[in-house]
Short mmCIF file of C-alpha atoms (C1' of nucleotides) in Angstrom, two decimals:
data_model
loop_
_atom_site.label_atom_id
_atom_site.label_comp_id
_atom_site.label_asym_id
_atom_site.label_seq_id
_atom_site.Cartn_x
_atom_site.Cartn_y
_atom_site.Cartn_z
CA UNK K 1 -44.62 9.58 -10.25
CA UNK K 2 -41.06 9.11 -12.36
CA UNK K 3 -40.80 13.57 -11.65
CA UNK K 4 -39.73 13.00 -8.30
CA UNK K 5 -36.10 10.38 -9.26
CA UNK K 6 -34.45 13.48 -10.46
CA UNK K 7 -31.77 11.61 -9.42
CA UNK K 8 -31.28 7.91 -8.97
CA UNK K 9 -28.26 6.83 -6.60
CA UNK K 10 -27.58 3.50 -5.63
CA UNK K 11 -25.68 1.81 -2.58
CA UNK K 12 -24.53 -2.00 -3.37
CA UNK K 13 -23.33 -3.26 0.14
CA UNK K 14 -22.01 -6.91 0.60
CA UNK K 15 -23.47 -8.99 3.04
CA UNK K 16 -20.73 -10.46 5.51
CA UNK K 17 -18.49 -9.86 2.75
CA UNK K 18 -15.36 -11.75 4.14
CA UNK K 19 -17.02 -14.09 5.95
CA UNK K 20 -19.63 -14.77 2.90
CA UNK K 21 -16.30 -15.91 0.77
CA UNK K 22 -15.02 -18.35 3.35
CA UNK K 23 -18.27 -20.26 3.42
CA UNK K 24 -18.48 -19.93 -0.44
CA UNK K 25 -14.58 -21.24 -1.03
CA UNK K 26 -15.26 -24.23 1.93
CA UNK K 27 -18.53 -25.83 2.01
CA UNK K 28 -17.86 -27.30 5.47
CA UNK K 29 -18.17 -23.76 7.04
CA UNK K 30 -21.56 -23.09 5.30
CA UNK K 31 -24.88 -22.82 7.64
CA UNK K 32 -22.04 -22.57 10.52
CA UNK K 33 -21.17 -19.16 12.71
CA UNK K 34 -17.79 -18.02 11.01
CA UNK K 35 -15.53 -15.21 12.15
CA UNK K 36 -12.93 -14.00 9.86
CA UNK K 37 -10.32 -12.94 12.04
CA UNK K 38 -6.38 -13.24 13.82
CA UNK K 39 -6.66 -16.80 15.20
CA UNK K 40 -4.91 -15.54 17.87
CA UNK K 41 -3.09 -12.74 19.89
CA UNK K 42 -4.60 -9.09 20.37
CA UNK K 43 -7.03 -9.16 17.17
CA UNK K 44 -10.52 -7.76 16.21
CA UNK K 45 -13.26 -9.58 14.39
CA UNK K 46 -12.98 -8.16 10.49
CA UNK K 47 -16.37 -10.26 10.19
CA UNK K 48 -18.84 -12.46 11.68
CA UNK K 49 -21.15 -14.40 9.28
CA UNK K 50 -24.54 -14.00 10.15
CA UNK K 51 -24.94 -17.40 12.08
CA UNK K 52 -22.67 -16.00 14.60
CA UNK K 53 -24.69 -12.89 14.74
CA UNK K 54 -27.39 -14.12 17.34
CA UNK K 55 -24.71 -14.35 19.82
CA UNK K 56 -24.52 -10.78 19.63
CA UNK K 57 -20.86 -10.90 18.02
CA UNK K 58 -19.70 -8.46 15.11
CA UNK K 59 -17.01 -6.63 13.54
CA UNK K 60 -14.62 -4.79 15.07
CA UNK K 61 -14.77 -6.66 18.73
CA UNK K 62 -12.33 -8.18 20.11
CA UNK K 63 -11.73 -11.67 19.12
CA UNK K 64 -11.44 -12.73 22.09
CA UNK K 65 -14.72 -11.68 23.65
CA UNK K 66 -16.58 -12.61 20.70
CA UNK K 67 -15.02 -16.62 21.15
CA UNK K 68 -16.29 -16.51 24.34
CA UNK K 69 -19.63 -15.10 23.29
CA UNK K 70 -19.83 -17.91 20.87
CA UNK K 71 -17.47 -20.53 21.47
CA UNK K 72 -18.57 -22.65 18.45
CA UNK K 73 -17.48 -20.12 15.93
CA UNK K 74 -14.72 -21.40 13.27
CA UNK K 75 -12.31 -18.28 13.11
CA UNK K 76 -10.86 -18.05 9.79
CA UNK K 77 -7.85 -16.19 9.22
CA UNK K 78 -8.34 -13.73 6.67
CA UNK K 79 -7.17 -13.87 2.77
CA UNK K 80 -7.20 -10.40 1.34
CA UNK K 81 -5.72 -11.27 -1.96
CA UNK K 82 -8.96 -13.76 -2.72
CA UNK K 83 -11.57 -11.11 -1.82
CA UNK K 84 -9.88 -8.69 -3.40
CA UNK K 85 -10.74 -10.84 -6.58
CA UNK K 86 -13.80 -11.34 -5.84
CA UNK K 87 -14.68 -7.82 -5.18
CA UNK K 88 -12.92 -7.00 -8.60
CA UNK K 89 -15.87 -9.64 -9.98
CA UNK K 90 -18.40 -7.58 -8.46
CA UNK K 91 -17.30 -4.71 -9.17
CA UNK K 92 -17.10 -5.38 -12.46
CA UNK K 93 -20.69 -6.59 -12.21
CA UNK K 94 -21.23 -2.70 -10.96
CA UNK K 95 -19.85 -1.27 -14.02
CA UNK K 96 -22.17 -3.52 -15.91
CA UNK K 97 -25.27 -1.27 -14.86
CA UNK K 98 -23.38 2.30 -14.69
CA UNK K 99 -20.41 4.01 -15.71
CA UNK K 100 -20.52 5.62 -12.84
CA UNK K 101 -19.37 3.33 -9.99
CA UNK K 102 -17.49 4.79 -6.29
CA UNK K 103 -16.10 1.79 -4.48
CA UNK K 104 -16.17 2.72 -0.90
CA UNK K 105 -14.41 -0.31 0.07
CA UNK K 106 -13.93 -4.25 -1.02
CA UNK K 107 -17.73 -4.92 -0.49
CA UNK K 108 -19.46 -1.69 -0.89
CA UNK K 109 -19.86 1.19 -3.81
CA UNK K 110 -22.35 4.23 -5.13
CA UNK K 111 -23.65 3.49 -8.65
CA UNK K 112 -25.12 7.05 -10.42
CA UNK K 113 -28.23 5.41 -12.20
CA UNK K 114 -29.76 8.66 -13.06
CA UNK K 115 -31.28 7.86 -16.63
CA UNK K 116 -31.03 4.54 -16.67
CA UNK K 117 -35.08 3.76 -15.99
CA UNK K 118 -35.91 2.91 -19.79
CA UNK K 119 -32.56 0.65 -19.84
CA UNK K 120 -33.53 -0.95 -16.41
CA UNK K 121 -37.15 -0.12 -15.67
CA UNK K 122 -37.91 1.72 -12.37
CA UNK K 123 -35.81 1.82 -9.45
CA UNK K 124 -37.47 -1.90 -7.82
CA UNK K 125 -36.64 -3.85 -11.47
CA UNK K 126 -32.53 -1.99 -11.14
CA UNK K 127 -32.46 -3.62 -7.75
CA UNK K 128 -33.90 -7.05 -8.19
CA UNK K 129 -31.73 -7.28 -11.55
CA UNK K 130 -28.60 -5.92 -9.88
CA UNK K 131 -28.69 -8.33 -7.06
CA UNK K 132 -29.12 -11.46 -9.43
CA UNK K 133 -26.21 -9.93 -11.43
CA UNK K 134 -23.92 -10.37 -8.47
CA UNK K 135 -25.30 -13.82 -7.18
CA UNK K 136 -24.48 -15.01 -10.61
CA UNK K 137 -21.38 -13.61 -11.29
CA UNK K 138 -19.96 -14.75 -7.96
CA UNK K 139 -21.99 -18.44 -7.61
CA UNK K 140 -24.20 -17.42 -4.77
CA UNK K 141 -22.84 -14.22 -2.95
CA UNK K 142 -25.80 -11.66 -1.67
CA UNK K 143 -26.04 -8.18 -1.58
CA UNK K 144 -28.03 -5.17 0.32
CA UNK K 145 -29.08 -2.31 -2.08
CA UNK K 146 -30.26 0.83 -1.29
CA UNK K 147 -31.55 3.19 -3.90
CA UNK K 148 -32.85 6.74 -3.35
CA UNK K 149 -31.44 10.30 -4.97
CA UNK K 150 -28.95 10.96 -2.68
CA UNK K 151 -26.30 8.99 -1.67
CA UNK K 152 -26.99 9.43 2.30
CA UNK K 153 -30.15 7.80 1.98
CA UNK K 154 -28.97 5.19 -0.67
CA UNK K 155 -26.90 4.54 2.04
CA UNK K 156 -29.04 3.80 4.96
CA UNK K 157 -31.80 2.36 2.99
CA UNK K 158 -29.26 -0.61 1.90
CA UNK K 159 -28.10 -1.06 5.78
CA UNK K 160 -32.22 -0.83 6.60
CA UNK K 161 -32.72 -4.81 5.49
CA UNK K 162 -29.94 -6.70 5.27
CA UNK K 163 -28.98 -9.03 4.65
CA UNK K 164 -30.23 -9.72 1.18
CA UNK K 165 -32.15 -6.41 1.14
CA UNK K 166 -33.90 -4.58 -1.29
CA UNK K 167 -34.76 -0.81 -0.05
CA UNK K 168 -36.13 1.70 -2.27
CA UNK K 169 -36.88 5.56 -0.91
CA UNK K 170 -38.35 7.73 -2.58
CA UNK K 171 -36.74 11.64 -2.47
CA UNK K 172 -40.03 12.77 -1.97
CA UNK K 173 -40.70 10.53 1.32
CA UNK K 174 -36.79 10.25 2.32
CA UNK K 175 -37.07 12.92 4.76
CA UNK K 176 -40.59 11.16 6.86
CA UNK K 177 -38.54 7.87 5.91
CA UNK K 178 -35.72 9.08 8.36
CA UNK K 179 -37.36 10.90 11.06
CA UNK K 180 -38.27 7.70 12.71
CA UNK K 181 -34.32 6.10 13.09
CA UNK K 182 -31.96 6.81 15.55
CA UNK K 183 -29.04 9.58 15.33
CA UNK K 184 -26.51 6.73 15.00
CA UNK K 185 -27.55 6.60 11.40
CA UNK K 186 -25.94 9.89 10.31
CA UNK K 187 -23.42 9.08 8.73
CA UNK K 188 -19.72 10.91 10.33
CA UNK K 189 -21.79 10.29 14.30
CA UNK K 190 -19.74 7.84 16.15
CA UNK K 191 -19.91 7.34 20.17
CA UNK K 192 -18.60 10.93 20.82
CA UNK K 193 -21.17 12.84 18.97
CA UNK K 194 -24.01 10.60 19.91
CA UNK K 195 -23.18 11.50 22.96
CA UNK K 196 -23.12 15.13 22.32
CA UNK K 197 -26.81 14.95 20.38
CA UNK K 198 -27.55 12.98 23.29
CA UNK K 199 -26.70 16.02 26.24
CA UNK K 200 -28.99 18.26 23.41
CA UNK K 201 -32.00 15.81 23.40
CA UNK K 202 -31.69 14.68 20.27
CA UNK K 203 -32.53 10.92 19.60
CA UNK K 204 -33.58 10.64 16.17
CA UNK K 205 -33.41 11.95 12.79
CA UNK K 206 -36.43 13.87 13.07
CA UNK K 207 -35.19 15.43 15.91
CA UNK K 208 -31.92 16.26 14.63
CA UNK K 209 -33.57 17.98 11.37
CA UNK K 210 -36.68 20.17 13.63
CA UNK K 211 -33.40 21.68 15.79
CA UNK K 212 -31.83 24.89 14.76
CA UNK K 213 -29.22 24.40 11.92
CA UNK K 214 -27.10 27.30 13.88
CA UNK K 215 -27.54 25.89 17.34
CA UNK K 216 -26.15 22.74 15.69
CA UNK K 217 -23.32 24.16 14.35
CA UNK K 218 -22.74 25.99 17.30
CA UNK K 219 -22.61 22.83 19.45
CA UNK K 220 -20.71 20.70 17.09
CA UNK K 221 -19.08 23.15 14.80
CA UNK K 222 -18.31 22.12 11.05
CA UNK K 223 -20.08 18.81 11.42
CA UNK K 224 -23.17 20.03 13.01
CA UNK K 225 -24.45 21.49 9.91
CA UNK K 226 -23.27 19.41 7.91
CA UNK K 227 -25.43 16.97 10.25
CA UNK K 228 -28.49 19.22 9.59
CA UNK K 229 -28.88 19.06 6.11
CA UNK K 230 -28.77 14.92 6.34
CA UNK K 231 -31.26 14.77 8.26
CA UNK K 232 -33.31 17.16 5.91
CA UNK K 233 -32.25 14.47 3.22
CA UNK K 234 -30.25 16.99 1.56
CA UNK K 235 -26.70 15.52 0.23
CA UNK K 236 -24.91 17.04 -3.03
CA UNK K 237 -22.30 14.96 -3.00
CA UNK K 238 -22.05 13.39 -6.47
CA UNK K 239 -20.89 10.05 -7.08
CA UNK K 240 -17.02 10.35 -8.32
CA UNK K 241 -15.02 7.48 -9.72
CA UNK K 242 -11.57 6.96 -9.56
CA UNK K 243 -10.41 9.03 -6.44
CA UNK K 244 -6.71 8.61 -5.61
CA UNK K 245 -5.19 7.71 -1.79
CA UNK K 246 -3.49 10.64 -0.33
CA UNK K 247 -1.71 8.45 1.95
CA UNK K 248 -0.44 5.07 2.23
CA UNK K 249 0.43 3.00 5.67
CA UNK K 250 1.66 -0.03 7.11
CA UNK K 251 1.21 -0.70 10.75
CA UNK K 252 1.29 -3.43 13.26
CA UNK K 253 0.30 -4.06 16.65
CA UNK K 254 3.11 -6.42 18.42
CA UNK K 255 2.34 -9.71 20.29
CA UNK K 256 4.06 -8.27 23.38
CA UNK K 257 4.61 -4.47 23.71
CA UNK K 258 8.32 -3.06 23.43
CA UNK K 259 10.59 -0.69 24.88
CA UNK K 260 14.11 -0.52 23.15
CA UNK K 261 14.59 1.40 20.80
CA UNK K 262 16.30 -1.58 18.51
CA UNK K 263 13.04 -3.28 18.81
CA UNK K 264 10.98 -0.31 17.30
CA UNK K 265 13.69 0.52 14.82
CA UNK K 266 13.09 -2.94 14.08
CA UNK K 267 9.41 -2.61 13.23
CA UNK K 268 9.81 0.29 11.61
CA UNK K 269 12.57 -1.20 9.15
CA UNK K 270 9.71 -3.48 8.01
CA UNK K 271 6.62 -1.35 7.89
CA UNK K 272 8.83 1.34 5.84
CA UNK K 273 9.82 -1.94 3.51
CA UNK K 274 6.34 -2.64 3.02
CA UNK K 275 4.99 1.41 2.53
CA UNK K 276 8.02 1.80 -0.07
CA UNK K 277 7.38 -1.74 -1.65
CA UNK K 278 3.93 -0.61 -2.24
CA UNK K 279 4.37 2.77 -3.49
CA UNK K 280 6.12 1.09 -6.09
CA UNK K 281 3.80 -1.40 -7.27
CA UNK K 282 1.78 1.51 -7.97
CA UNK K 283 4.65 3.02 -9.82
CA UNK K 284 3.82 6.35 -7.11
CA UNK K 285 6.21 7.86 -4.93
CA UNK K 286 5.63 10.51 -1.80
CA UNK K 287 7.41 13.04 0.12
CA UNK K 288 5.77 13.24 3.11
CA UNK K 289 6.73 10.46 5.96
CA UNK K 290 4.78 10.15 9.28
CA UNK K 291 5.67 7.35 12.19
CA UNK K 292 2.90 6.55 14.35
CA UNK K 293 3.48 4.60 18.05
CA UNK K 294 0.34 3.46 20.56
CA UNK K 295 1.49 3.21 23.86
CA UNK K 296 0.43 0.24 26.12
CA UNK K 297 -2.27 2.08 27.25
CA UNK K 298 -3.79 3.43 24.02
CA UNK K 299 -1.87 6.95 23.32
CA UNK K 300 -1.75 7.29 19.90
CA UNK K 301 1.76 9.72 19.29
CA UNK K 302 2.72 10.76 15.42
CA UNK K 303 5.66 12.71 14.25
CA UNK K 304 5.78 13.33 10.62
CA UNK K 305 8.46 14.84 8.09
CA UNK K 306 8.62 16.83 4.93
CA UNK K 307 10.81 15.12 2.74
CA UNK K 308 12.66 17.59 0.10
CA UNK K 309 12.13 15.30 -3.33
CA UNK K 310 9.80 11.91 -3.45
CA UNK K 311 10.44 8.75 -3.33
CA UNK K 312 9.90 5.07 -2.93
CA UNK K 313 13.18 3.87 -2.04
CA UNK K 314 13.01 2.02 1.40
CA UNK K 315 16.00 3.05 3.13
CA UNK K 316 15.02 7.00 2.18
CA UNK K 317 11.97 6.56 3.86
CA UNK K 318 12.91 4.44 6.76
CA UNK K 319 15.68 6.66 7.80
CA UNK K 320 13.39 9.36 7.35
CA UNK K 321 11.68 7.24 9.90
CA UNK K 322 14.55 6.81 12.12
CA UNK K 323 14.86 10.11 12.27
CA UNK K 324 11.02 11.01 13.38
CA UNK K 325 11.83 8.06 16.28
CA UNK K 326 14.52 10.69 17.88
CA UNK K 327 11.75 12.87 18.22
CA UNK K 328 9.00 10.93 20.54
CA UNK K 329 9.73 11.76 24.09
CA UNK K 330 7.57 9.15 25.85
CA UNK K 331 9.68 6.09 26.72
CA UNK K 332 7.09 3.49 26.19
CA UNK K 333 6.14 1.03 26.12
CA UNK K 334 4.15 0.70 22.82
CA UNK K 335 2.06 -2.02 21.17
CA UNK K 336 2.13 -0.60 17.67
CA UNK K 337 4.21 0.17 15.17
CA UNK K 338 3.63 1.86 12.06
CA UNK K 339 4.47 3.99 8.91
CA UNK K 340 2.46 6.21 6.48
CA UNK K 341 3.27 7.75 3.49
CA UNK K 342 1.76 11.01 2.63
CA UNK K 343 1.93 13.64 -0.22
CA UNK K 344 1.62 11.17 -2.67
CA UNK K 345 2.73 11.94 -6.66
CA UNK K 346 1.93 9.39 -9.04
CA UNK K 347 4.90 9.11 -11.38
CA UNK K 348 8.17 8.01 -11.31
CA UNK K 349 10.54 7.76 -8.09
CA UNK K 350 13.06 10.83 -8.33
CA UNK K 351 15.25 8.09 -7.26
CA UNK K 352 15.48 6.32 -10.68
CA UNK K 353 17.57 9.13 -11.63
CA UNK K 354 21.11 8.02 -9.66
CA UNK K 355 20.25 4.13 -10.09
CA UNK K 356 23.87 3.34 -11.25
CA UNK K 357 24.62 6.83 -9.01
CA UNK K 358 28.52 5.97 -6.30
CA UNK K 359 25.51 6.61 -3.58
CA UNK K 360 24.33 3.53 -4.39
CA UNK K 361 27.87 1.36 -5.08
CA UNK K 362 29.56 2.97 -1.97
CA UNK K 363 26.30 2.04 0.40
CA UNK K 364 26.21 -1.52 -1.08
CA UNK K 365 23.16 -1.56 0.73
CA UNK K 366 20.96 -4.56 -0.66
CA UNK K 367 17.50 -3.04 -0.38
CA UNK K 368 18.52 0.06 -1.89
CA UNK K 369 19.83 -1.95 -4.78
CA UNK K 370 17.06 -3.55 -5.23
CA UNK K 371 15.18 -0.48 -4.94
CA UNK K 372 17.06 1.22 -7.75
CA UNK K 373 16.32 -2.35 -9.46
CA UNK K 374 12.65 -1.68 -9.34
CA UNK K 375 12.70 1.98 -10.61
CA UNK K 376 15.20 0.96 -13.43
CA UNK K 377 12.80 -1.86 -14.93
CA UNK K 378 9.50 -1.01 -13.26
CA UNK K 379 7.40 -1.38 -10.45
CA UNK K 380 7.23 -5.02 -9.02
CA UNK K 381 10.17 -6.50 -10.79
CA UNK K 382 12.14 -7.50 -7.67
CA UNK K 383 8.97 -8.81 -6.39
CA UNK K 384 8.62 -10.91 -9.80
CA UNK K 385 12.25 -12.24 -9.32
CA UNK K 386 11.32 -13.59 -5.47
CA UNK K 387 10.48 -11.45 -2.79
CA UNK K 388 11.26 -14.45 -0.44
CA UNK K 389 14.44 -14.45 -1.50
CA UNK K 390 14.82 -10.96 -0.54
CA UNK K 391 12.95 -11.37 2.55
CA UNK K 392 15.58 -14.25 3.65
CA UNK K 393 18.79 -12.00 2.08
CA UNK K 394 17.86 -8.78 3.98
CA UNK K 395 17.39 -10.40 7.00
CA UNK K 396 20.41 -12.43 6.64
CA UNK K 397 22.46 -9.05 5.86
CA UNK K 398 20.94 -7.15 8.63
CA UNK K 399 20.61 -10.37 11.47
CA UNK K 400 18.08 -8.73 13.10
CA UNK K 401 16.08 -12.05 13.93
CA UNK K 402 18.70 -13.24 15.44
CA UNK K 403 18.85 -9.72 17.76
CA UNK K 404 15.25 -10.19 18.14
CA UNK K 405 13.36 -12.77 18.07
CA UNK K 406 9.78 -12.12 16.90
CA UNK K 407 7.27 -13.97 18.91
CA UNK K 408 4.49 -14.21 16.32
CA UNK K 409 6.82 -16.70 14.56
CA UNK K 410 6.46 -18.98 17.22
CA UNK K 411 2.26 -19.49 16.96
"C1'" DT M 1 -14.38 -7.36 27.19
"C1'" DC M 2 -10.48 -5.23 26.14
"C1'" DT M 3 -9.54 -2.85 22.03
"C1'" DG M 4 -6.58 -4.27 14.03
"C1'" DG M 5 -5.64 -2.08 9.52
"C1'" DG M 6 -6.72 0.72 6.48
"C1'" DG M 7 -8.05 5.16 5.19
"C1'" DT M 8 -10.69 10.15 5.09
"C1'" DC M 9 -11.31 14.29 6.90
"C1'" DC M 10 -11.38 18.51 10.63
"C1'" DT M 11 -9.50 21.24 14.85
"C1'" DG M 12 -6.08 23.96 17.13
"C1'" DA M 13 -1.69 25.44 17.77
"C1'" DT M 14 2.02 27.13 16.08
"C1'" DG M 15 5.49 29.56 12.60
"C1'" DC M 16 5.82 31.49 8.92
"C1'" DT M 17 5.20 35.50 5.09
"C1'" DT M 18 3.63 39.58 3.97
"C1'" DT Y 1 12.95 48.96 13.50
"C1'" DC Y 2 9.24 47.55 15.48
"C1'" DT Y 3 4.73 46.02 16.50
"C1'" DG Y 4 0.24 43.75 15.11
"C1'" DA Y 5 -2.74 41.69 11.93
"C1'" DA Y 6 -3.78 38.49 8.41
"C1'" DG Y 7 -3.48 34.69 5.92
"C1'" DC Y 8 -1.62 30.67 4.78
"C1'" DA Y 9 0.84 25.75 5.85
"C1'" DT Y 10 2.38 22.29 8.72
"C1'" DC Y 11 2.07 19.89 12.33
"C1'" DA Y 12 -0.23 16.36 16.16
"C1'" DG Y 13 -3.96 14.61 17.80
"C1'" DG Y 14 -8.66 13.15 17.67
"C1'" DA Y 15 -13.38 11.11 15.74
"C1'" DC Y 16 -14.75 8.63 12.37
"C1'" DC Y 17 -15.51 4.72 8.15
"C1'" DC Y 18 -15.55 0.09 6.53
#
DNA sequence: TCTGGGGTCCTGATGCTT
DNA sequence: TCTGAAGCATCAGGACCC
């Protein structure tokens, strides 16, 4: 029996994570339907507590619709710092079970448990102990666990009996276990691919498994081959530890669509500041900048540019973004404005060498100087010195708030 | 019903170099 | 010198995931 467990991979997925944390921190919310998401405006539900789900509300649903379907639900704005804190606790528990933990998001991770049998027992015992350890460390949060021989099957298994589930799929029965499930459990098959598969008459994973690999590839490209492999429970991807992000972005859906270049520039400036600050906090710099606009009719437009040298200075990222703005031909109006940094290098900002260079002295820009303070004295210095002060002074300096009132400030 | 914000990866078009 | 093909990088868009 032990032989078939050549590999033991665990997928652990916290149940309704954000909503569960809100209920944990505020006893009044326990046992009641909770929606985590923006209270007003044009947002969507991030997480719905299990009490709300019978009313057919779930994540990614427009908040307006969710409130109509579940009027008794309590809407709670998200607190990402808190979720990050709890996530760290949970990940620490995972690392007590395995040195190889691959975090997928705040609430989800793979654990490589191959060969851990004589420490923790068989897969069922591993699952029970992991769930208990998470519950104890977090004072009551539940996690759903799936265990199999590949990442893919472990992932599908963890979602099989949510919430508080434990599903074990022995590798030699994985193909049969997957077969009756709908194609929507194929990782990477969203609405478009599912529609294509339906056209081919494929409804279950078993249908995909028995369809020709070559035909699937000619119909769906590279992904077709991939789905065929998954349907046969073949997934050679290893559990990999910390991965470094390839891009970093900040974007914002505006409360009211905007058309004027001055307004768009204002939000690009804000986003550039956020991106630059986060780069500096991580001690990283980027030599690519991308601007993203979403039109009122939901078309997404992007323009990008490679910089001559890596930077984490707000002004440099903003100047690049402002230049890109001129390349958009669409007059708007736009509902979303975003800035992303890509080609990220770890290590110091090249800009630090000119910390006191004449250029920054001449420009006299507050933000420019603050960037160089961070570069000179270490990431986060300015933030520690007072984010609020920086914000206030910057806004006054730019004098933009008086020109462009932000409707969201009045909410 | 009216659609977030953070990401990743894939694809087709295009342009550069050899 | 001109031309075409191959190989590669970059760009914009799209699909997908949590």
